[in-house]
Amino acid sequence: MKTDLGERERLHRLIDAVPAGELGAVERCLELFSECGDAFLQALMRAPETAEPLSDEDHEALEEGRRALRADDCVSDRELRSELGI
């Protein structure tokens, strides 16, 4: 089992290897992880993948999201809650 320091060093190396254009997405993921806690993440990891194929609309929605991420045209959960006053 790795020590906390070893895990952090490994994460730092992984982050250093992320292409510059993907750093925003990595930052948003880390924000999500830090805000949601372990119970939520474990539930996500245990959730089964759907066997239902994606529709054309699903594919378009995914591509729209990817385009927004590439253009950095999105806000974090924290920013959205702030804008909505919640």
Tab-separated table of C-alpha atoms in Angstrom:
chain	number	residue	atom	x	y	z
A	1	MET	CA	0.000	0.000	0.000
A	2	LYS	CA	1.310	3.437	-0.937
A	3	THR	CA	1.774	6.161	1.612
A	4	ASP	CA	-0.176	9.392	1.373
A	5	LEU	CA	3.007	11.202	0.323
A	6	GLY	CA	3.696	8.573	-2.358
A	7	GLU	CA	0.162	8.893	-3.701
A	8	ARG	CA	0.431	12.665	-3.817
A	9	GLU	CA	3.754	12.478	-5.648
A	10	ARG	CA	2.235	10.068	-8.163
A	11	LEU	CA	-0.723	12.407	-8.689
A	12	HIS	CA	1.627	15.346	-9.187
A	13	ARG	CA	3.505	13.366	-11.855
A	14	LEU	CA	0.221	12.472	-13.559
A	15	ILE	CA	-0.931	16.089	-13.537
A	16	ASP	CA	2.424	17.203	-14.941
A	17	ALA	CA	1.876	14.769	-17.837
A	18	VAL	CA	-1.593	16.124	-18.724
A	19	PRO	CA	-1.599	18.123	-21.978
A	20	ALA	CA	-2.078	21.850	-21.359
A	21	GLY	CA	-5.376	21.867	-23.236
A	22	GLU	CA	-6.850	19.324	-20.828
A	23	LEU	CA	-5.861	21.002	-17.559
A	24	GLY	CA	-9.227	22.736	-17.202
A	25	ALA	CA	-11.038	19.411	-17.379
A	26	VAL	CA	-8.669	17.890	-14.817
A	27	GLU	CA	-9.192	20.872	-12.525
A	28	ARG	CA	-12.972	20.493	-12.751
A	29	CYS	CA	-12.688	16.778	-11.950
A	30	LEU	CA	-10.529	17.484	-8.915
A	31	GLU	CA	-12.987	20.143	-7.749
A	32	LEU	CA	-15.812	17.648	-8.070
A	33	PHE	CA	-13.892	15.026	-6.116
A	34	SER	CA	-13.006	17.448	-3.348
A	35	GLU	CA	-16.589	18.739	-3.058
A	36	CYS	CA	-18.475	15.452	-3.194
A	37	GLY	CA	-16.570	13.251	-0.800
A	38	ASP	CA	-15.666	9.598	-0.973
A	39	ALA	CA	-19.170	8.139	-0.606
A	40	PHE	CA	-20.369	9.790	-3.828
A	41	LEU	CA	-17.259	8.782	-5.764
A	42	GLN	CA	-17.491	5.201	-4.580
A	43	ALA	CA	-21.126	5.089	-5.658
A	44	LEU	CA	-20.146	6.376	-9.101
A	45	MET	CA	-17.394	3.806	-9.409
A	46	ARG	CA	-19.802	0.989	-8.454
A	47	ALA	CA	-22.582	2.140	-10.768
A	48	PRO	CA	-23.080	-0.247	-13.666
A	49	GLU	CA	-22.637	0.982	-17.195
A	50	THR	CA	-25.812	1.078	-19.172
A	51	ALA	CA	-26.249	-1.587	-21.824
A	52	GLU	CA	-28.531	0.718	-23.767
A	53	PRO	CA	-26.850	2.129	-26.881
A	54	LEU	CA	-26.460	5.880	-27.156
A	55	SER	CA	-28.887	7.667	-29.444
A	56	ASP	CA	-27.882	10.199	-32.082
A	57	GLU	CA	-29.080	12.905	-29.674
A	58	ASP	CA	-26.875	11.454	-26.930
A	59	HIS	CA	-23.835	11.522	-29.218
A	60	GLU	CA	-24.558	15.123	-30.219
A	61	ALA	CA	-24.976	16.173	-26.571
A	62	LEU	CA	-21.663	14.543	-25.689
A	63	GLU	CA	-19.922	16.285	-28.577
A	64	GLU	CA	-21.497	19.605	-27.576
A	65	GLY	CA	-20.085	19.119	-24.077
A	66	ARG	CA	-16.643	18.241	-25.447
A	67	ARG	CA	-16.664	21.364	-27.639
A	68	ALA	CA	-17.594	23.493	-24.620
A	69	LEU	CA	-14.767	21.948	-22.590
A	70	ARG	CA	-12.242	22.525	-25.376
A	71	ALA	CA	-13.384	26.151	-25.660
A	72	ASP	CA	-13.348	26.487	-21.853
A	73	ASP	CA	-16.993	27.566	-22.219
A	74	CYS	CA	-18.293	26.101	-18.999
A	75	VAL	CA	-18.454	26.858	-15.293
A	76	SER	CA	-17.702	24.766	-12.235
A	77	ASP	CA	-20.417	23.525	-9.913
A	78	ARG	CA	-19.194	26.061	-7.384
A	79	GLU	CA	-19.527	28.926	-9.886
A	80	LEU	CA	-22.982	27.773	-10.957
A	81	ARG	CA	-24.216	27.549	-7.361
A	82	SER	CA	-22.861	31.033	-6.741
A	83	GLU	CA	-24.596	32.419	-9.831
A	84	LEU	CA	-27.867	30.761	-8.774
A	85	GLY	CA	-27.496	31.880	-5.177
A	86	ILE	CA	-27.592	28.381	-3.715
